[in-house]
Coordinates of C-alpha atoms in Angstrom, one line a residue:
M1 CA 3.1 -26.1 21.0
N2 CA 2.8 -22.4 20.6
F3 CA 2.4 -19.5 18.4
R4 CA 2.7 -16.5 18.0
P5 CA 1.8 -13.3 15.1
F6 CA 3.4 -12.5 12.3
A7 CA 3.3 -10.2 9.3
F8 CA 4.9 -8.7 5.8
E9 CA 4.2 -6.5 3.7
L10 CA 4.5 -7.3 0.1
R11 CA 7.2 -4.8 -2.2
E12 CA 4.6 -4.4 -4.3
P13 CA 0.9 -5.9 -4.5
L14 CA 0.0 -9.0 -6.3
A15 CA -2.9 -9.9 -8.6
T16 CA -4.3 -13.3 -8.1
A17 CA -6.8 -15.0 -9.1
A18 CA -8.8 -15.0 -5.2
G19 CA -7.7 -11.0 -5.8
D20 CA -5.1 -8.5 -5.2
I21 CA -2.5 -9.3 -1.9
A22 CA -1.0 -6.3 -0.3
R23 CA 0.2 -7.6 3.1
R24 CA 1.3 -11.7 4.4
E25 CA -0.4 -12.7 7.9
G26 CA -0.3 -15.4 9.7
F27 CA 1.3 -17.7 12.5
L28 CA 4.0 -18.6 14.0
V29 CA 4.2 -22.6 15.2
T30 CA 6.7 -24.0 17.2
L31 CA 6.2 -27.1 18.6
D32 CA 9.0 -28.0 22.1
G33 CA 10.3 -31.7 22.3
D34 CA 10.6 -33.3 26.2
D35 CA 14.8 -34.3 24.7
G36 CA 14.8 -30.8 23.9
S37 CA 15.0 -30.8 19.9
C38 CA 12.7 -27.8 18.2
G39 CA 9.8 -28.3 15.7
V40 CA 9.2 -24.6 13.6
G41 CA 6.4 -24.1 11.5
E42 CA 4.0 -21.4 9.6
A43 CA 0.4 -20.9 8.9
C44 CA -0.6 -18.1 6.7
P45 CA -3.4 -17.9 5.6
L46 CA -5.1 -16.3 2.1
P47 CA -8.8 -16.6 2.2
G48 CA -10.0 -17.6 -1.4
W49 CA -7.3 -20.8 -0.7
T50 CA -7.7 -21.1 2.6
E51 CA -9.1 -20.3 5.9
S52 CA -9.8 -16.7 7.3
Y53 CA -6.7 -15.2 9.1
D54 CA -9.0 -15.4 12.6
E55 CA -10.0 -18.7 11.4
C56 CA -6.7 -20.1 11.3
R57 CA -6.1 -18.6 15.1
D58 CA -8.8 -20.3 16.3
A59 CA -8.3 -22.9 15.0
L60 CA -4.4 -23.2 16.5
S61 CA -5.7 -22.3 19.9
D62 CA -5.1 -25.5 22.8
V63 CA -5.1 -27.8 19.4
T64 CA -3.2 -30.6 20.1
P65 CA -0.7 -32.6 17.3
A66 CA -3.9 -36.0 17.2
E67 CA -5.4 -33.2 16.2
L68 CA -3.7 -32.9 13.2
D69 CA -6.2 -33.8 10.8
T70 CA -9.1 -32.1 12.2
L71 CA -7.4 -28.4 10.8
P72 CA -9.1 -26.4 8.2
P73 CA -5.7 -26.0 5.7
A74 CA -2.9 -23.2 6.5
A75 CA -3.3 -24.2 10.4
R76 CA -2.2 -27.8 8.9
H77 CA 0.8 -26.6 7.3
G78 CA 1.6 -24.5 10.4
L79 CA 1.9 -27.6 12.9
A80 CA 2.4 -30.3 10.2
L81 CA 5.8 -28.3 9.1
A82 CA 6.3 -27.9 13.1
L83 CA 6.3 -31.9 13.3
L84 CA 8.0 -32.1 10.2
D85 CA 10.8 -30.0 10.5
G86 CA 11.4 -31.3 14.3
D87 CA 11.8 -35.0 13.3
A88 CA 14.0 -34.3 10.5
R89 CA 16.1 -32.3 12.9
D90 CA 15.9 -35.6 15.1
D91 CA 16.9 -37.3 11.7
G92 CA 19.9 -35.4 10.8
V93 CA 19.2 -35.0 7.5
P94 CA 17.0 -31.5 5.3
L95 CA 13.4 -32.0 5.9
Y96 CA 13.4 -33.0 1.8
R97 CA 15.8 -36.1 2.7
H98 CA 14.0 -36.6 5.6
L99 CA 10.9 -36.9 2.6
G100 CA 12.0 -39.3 1.1
R101 CA 14.3 -38.1 -1.4
D102 CA 17.3 -40.0 -1.1
E103 CA 19.8 -39.6 -3.3
R104 CA 21.4 -35.2 -1.8
V105 CA 19.3 -32.1 -4.0
E106 CA 21.7 -29.1 -4.6
T107 CA 19.5 -26.9 -6.4
V108 CA 15.6 -27.4 -7.8
P109 CA 14.7 -25.4 -10.7
A110 CA 12.4 -22.0 -10.6
N111 CA 10.0 -20.2 -13.4
A112 CA 10.4 -16.0 -14.0
T113 CA 6.9 -14.5 -12.9
V114 CA 6.4 -11.8 -15.7
G115 CA 2.9 -11.3 -14.8
D116 CA -0.1 -8.5 -16.4
A117 CA 2.5 -7.0 -18.2
S118 CA 2.4 -4.5 -21.1
T119 CA 4.2 -6.4 -25.1
E120 CA 7.0 -3.9 -24.4
Q121 CA 7.1 -4.4 -20.3
T122 CA 6.8 -8.5 -21.2
R123 CA 9.5 -7.7 -23.6
E124 CA 11.7 -6.6 -20.5
R125 CA 10.9 -8.8 -18.3
V126 CA 11.7 -12.7 -20.1
T127 CA 14.5 -11.0 -21.6
D128 CA 16.2 -10.0 -17.7
A129 CA 14.6 -13.0 -16.9
V130 CA 17.4 -14.9 -19.9
D131 CA 19.9 -12.7 -18.4
E132 CA 19.3 -14.1 -15.2
G133 CA 19.7 -17.5 -15.7
Y134 CA 16.2 -18.9 -16.2
T135 CA 14.7 -21.3 -18.4
C136 CA 11.0 -20.5 -17.4
V137 CA 8.9 -18.3 -17.7
K138 CA 4.4 -17.2 -16.7
L139 CA 3.0 -15.2 -17.8
K140 CA -0.4 -13.9 -16.3
A141 CA -3.1 -13.7 -19.2
A142 CA -7.2 -12.7 -19.3
N143 CA -6.8 -9.8 -17.9
R144 CA -6.6 -8.2 -21.5
P145 CA -8.1 -8.9 -24.9
L146 CA -7.1 -12.3 -26.8
D147 CA -5.3 -10.5 -29.8
E148 CA -3.3 -8.5 -26.9
D149 CA -2.2 -11.5 -24.5
I150 CA -1.0 -13.3 -27.7
K151 CA 0.9 -10.3 -28.5
R152 CA 2.3 -10.4 -25.4
V153 CA 3.6 -14.0 -25.6
A154 CA 4.8 -13.4 -29.6
A155 CA 7.2 -10.8 -27.7
A156 CA 8.4 -13.2 -25.3
R157 CA 8.8 -16.1 -27.7
E158 CA 11.4 -13.2 -30.0
V159 CA 13.3 -12.3 -26.9
A160 CA 13.6 -15.6 -26.3
P161 CA 13.5 -18.6 -28.6
D162 CA 14.6 -21.0 -26.0
I163 CA 12.2 -21.1 -23.0
G164 CA 10.0 -22.1 -21.8
I165 CA 6.5 -20.7 -21.8
R166 CA 3.5 -20.5 -19.6
L167 CA 0.9 -18.4 -18.3
D168 CA -2.2 -18.2 -16.7
A169 CA -5.2 -17.4 -17.3
N170 CA -6.8 -18.2 -13.6
G171 CA -10.0 -19.8 -15.1
S172 CA -10.9 -16.2 -16.4
W173 CA -11.5 -17.7 -20.3
T174 CA -15.3 -19.1 -21.6
R175 CA -14.7 -22.1 -23.8
D176 CA -14.2 -20.1 -26.8
T177 CA -12.3 -18.3 -25.9
A178 CA -9.8 -21.4 -24.6
N179 CA -10.3 -22.9 -27.9
R180 CA -8.8 -19.5 -30.1
A181 CA -6.4 -19.3 -27.4
F182 CA -5.1 -23.2 -27.4
E183 CA -5.4 -22.6 -31.1
K184 CA -3.0 -19.5 -31.7
L185 CA -0.7 -20.3 -28.8
A186 CA 0.8 -23.1 -30.7
A187 CA 2.8 -21.5 -33.1
F188 CA 4.6 -20.3 -29.4
D189 CA 5.8 -23.4 -28.5
V190 CA 3.7 -22.5 -24.6
S191 CA 4.5 -24.9 -22.7
Y192 CA 1.0 -24.8 -20.7
V193 CA -1.5 -23.0 -19.8
E194 CA -2.5 -23.0 -16.2
Q195 CA -6.8 -23.2 -15.3
P196 CA -7.5 -22.1 -18.7
L197 CA -11.3 -22.8 -17.9
P198 CA -13.2 -21.7 -15.0
A199 CA -12.6 -24.5 -11.9
S200 CA -15.4 -25.6 -12.0
D201 CA -15.6 -26.3 -15.9
L202 CA -13.5 -29.7 -15.5
G203 CA -15.2 -31.6 -18.1
G204 CA -14.1 -29.0 -20.9
L205 CA -10.9 -29.5 -20.6
T206 CA -11.9 -32.0 -23.1
A207 CA -13.4 -29.9 -25.7
L208 CA -9.6 -28.1 -25.7
P209 CA -7.9 -28.5 -28.7
D210 CA -4.4 -31.5 -28.9
T211 CA -2.7 -27.8 -30.4
G212 CA 0.4 -29.4 -28.1
V213 CA -0.4 -27.2 -25.6
G214 CA -0.7 -28.4 -22.3
V215 CA -3.2 -27.8 -20.1
A216 CA -2.4 -27.2 -15.6
L217 CA -4.6 -27.5 -13.0
D218 CA -4.7 -24.5 -10.0
E219 CA -8.4 -24.7 -8.8
G220 CA -9.1 -27.1 -9.9
L221 CA -7.8 -29.0 -7.4
Y222 CA -10.0 -28.0 -4.9
E223 CA -12.6 -27.1 -6.8
H224 CA -13.0 -31.4 -7.9
G225 CA -10.2 -32.9 -5.5
I226 CA -7.5 -35.6 -6.5
D227 CA -9.2 -38.9 -7.8
A228 CA -10.5 -36.0 -10.5
V229 CA -8.2 -34.6 -11.8
L230 CA -6.2 -38.1 -12.0
D231 CA -9.2 -38.3 -14.4
S232 CA -9.1 -35.5 -16.2
E233 CA -7.5 -34.6 -19.4
A234 CA -4.2 -32.2 -17.3
D235 CA -1.1 -32.6 -17.9
H236 CA 0.6 -30.5 -15.2
L237 CA -0.8 -29.7 -11.7
V238 CA 0.4 -27.2 -9.3
L239 CA 0.4 -27.5 -5.6
K240 CA 0.1 -25.7 -2.9
P241 CA 0.9 -26.5 0.0
M242 CA -0.7 -23.7 2.3
A243 CA -3.3 -24.0 0.9
L244 CA -2.9 -27.8 1.1
G245 CA -2.9 -28.8 4.5
G246 CA 1.0 -29.2 4.4
P247 CA 4.4 -30.6 2.4
D248 CA 3.0 -34.2 3.2
V249 CA -0.1 -33.2 1.6
A250 CA 1.0 -31.8 -1.0
L251 CA 4.4 -35.0 -2.2
E252 CA 1.5 -37.1 -1.6
L253 CA 0.3 -35.2 -4.4
A254 CA 2.6 -35.0 -6.2
R255 CA 3.4 -38.5 -6.3
L256 CA -0.6 -39.6 -7.1
A257 CA -0.1 -37.2 -10.2
R258 CA 3.0 -38.5 -11.5
G259 CA 2.0 -41.5 -10.9
A260 CA -1.4 -40.6 -13.9
G261 CA 1.2 -39.0 -15.9
I262 CA 0.7 -35.3 -14.8
E263 CA 3.5 -33.9 -13.9
P264 CA 3.5 -31.6 -10.3
V265 CA 4.3 -27.9 -10.6
V266 CA 5.0 -26.5 -6.6
T267 CA 4.5 -22.9 -5.9
T268 CA 3.3 -20.9 -2.8
T269 CA 0.4 -18.5 -1.8
I270 CA 3.3 -16.0 -1.3
D271 CA 4.0 -17.4 2.2
G272 CA 6.5 -15.9 4.9
P273 CA 10.5 -17.8 4.6
I274 CA 9.8 -20.6 6.6
A275 CA 6.8 -21.9 4.7
R276 CA 8.7 -21.5 0.9
A277 CA 11.6 -23.3 2.5
A278 CA 9.1 -25.4 2.8
A279 CA 7.7 -25.8 -0.7
V280 CA 11.2 -25.9 -1.7
H281 CA 12.2 -28.7 -0.3
V282 CA 8.4 -30.5 -1.0
A283 CA 10.3 -29.9 -4.8
A284 CA 14.1 -30.8 -4.2
A285 CA 11.2 -34.2 -3.2
I286 CA 10.2 -34.3 -6.2
P287 CA 12.6 -36.6 -8.8
A288 CA 13.4 -34.6 -11.9
V289 CA 10.4 -31.5 -10.8
S290 CA 10.1 -29.4 -14.1
A291 CA 10.7 -25.3 -13.2
C292 CA 8.9 -24.3 -9.4
G293 CA 7.3 -21.1 -8.6
L294 CA 9.6 -21.0 -6.1
A295 CA 11.1 -18.2 -6.2
T296 CA 8.9 -15.5 -4.7
G297 CA 10.6 -15.0 -2.1
S298 CA 11.7 -11.3 -2.9
L299 CA 8.1 -10.3 -3.0
L300 CA 7.9 -9.7 0.8
A301 CA 9.9 -6.5 2.6
T302 CA 11.1 -9.2 5.1
G303 CA 13.9 -7.3 6.5
D304 CA 16.4 -8.6 8.2
I305 CA 15.5 -12.1 8.1
P306 CA 18.5 -14.7 5.7
D307 CA 16.8 -16.0 2.2
P308 CA 16.7 -19.7 3.9
A309 CA 16.4 -20.7 -0.2
P310 CA 18.1 -17.7 -2.3
V311 CA 17.8 -17.6 -6.3
G312 CA 20.0 -17.1 -8.5
G313 CA 21.0 -18.6 -11.8
G314 CA 17.1 -19.6 -11.6
V315 CA 17.7 -21.8 -10.3
V316 CA 16.3 -22.8 -6.4
T317 CA 18.9 -23.8 -3.5
V318 CA 17.8 -26.0 -1.4
P319 CA 19.0 -25.5 2.1
Q320 CA 20.7 -28.6 3.8
K321 CA 21.6 -28.3 7.3
D322 CA 19.2 -30.9 9.2
G323 CA 15.5 -29.2 9.5
N324 CA 13.4 -26.8 7.4
T325 CA 15.3 -24.6 7.3
P326 CA 17.6 -23.2 10.4
A327 CA 19.0 -19.9 9.0
V328 CA 15.7 -17.9 9.6
L329 CA 16.0 -15.7 12.7
L330 CA 12.9 -16.6 14.1
A331 CA 13.5 -13.5 16.7
D332 CA 13.2 -11.5 13.2
Y333 CA 9.8 -13.3 12.8
A334 CA 7.3 -11.1 12.6

């Protein structure tokens, strides 16, 4: 196994629950088989979700495939993806088929990211999303007074009567604020609020009013584990393959969630093209998957690297070549 560093700048800094992101750094992982085959993976750590860059580098040093499950999340993702990519290439099928999906899947639905915009900007961005063919948008919430967030949601619904609206509170609401939010959001047919309460407060979900607004868990999965999530009041589960340790882990959790009546939503940690393509394959391996947070490729300045999973008309094109993404030029991955 070999690995080498890469780095991509974000076109604009992105605010997340773990802080602002301006640059993504990681490692390209390659596995060369005795028969001349090659598997390629990506480890792109993001502190707050995974190990640090230095910890990832140290974990990948002198590791063997047999030690896969001893690795921290991002490092495991890199090696696991390289193994899966090589196996899928050997099988002569795209990665999503290797992961278990029998039929051909051309596209997966994506949500447009509106972010934490002002009311007028929200109106404009949602209008643009509709024009671009999106059927679902995601707004960031909880960075301003609740009444202002409600006005933003109202503006989104006004310009897009039929679009799916999701909010992400990043675990920032108190129980009281969340209760008031769910009561007010019901009037705008909001699909769900992601992480309405702090990740530690899984029990607080039972106290939220039943207004038809769903609950999605993200950080709560890492705080409590899958068994607790499956027993919770969650309606959706956000899955980040990089933070979970690989496409294989993310897909297994998606299947467990679906079996418990919880809908999986696949997204990324603003990864490079190779890892983002793998997340698209995970989504493609889930039958009738709902809109996923996979329209993130344009957030990174990746130079001449071709987009292996382009977005258009509100959907992401699933790579159909053998393996994960032969379209990515490894020489340009720097």
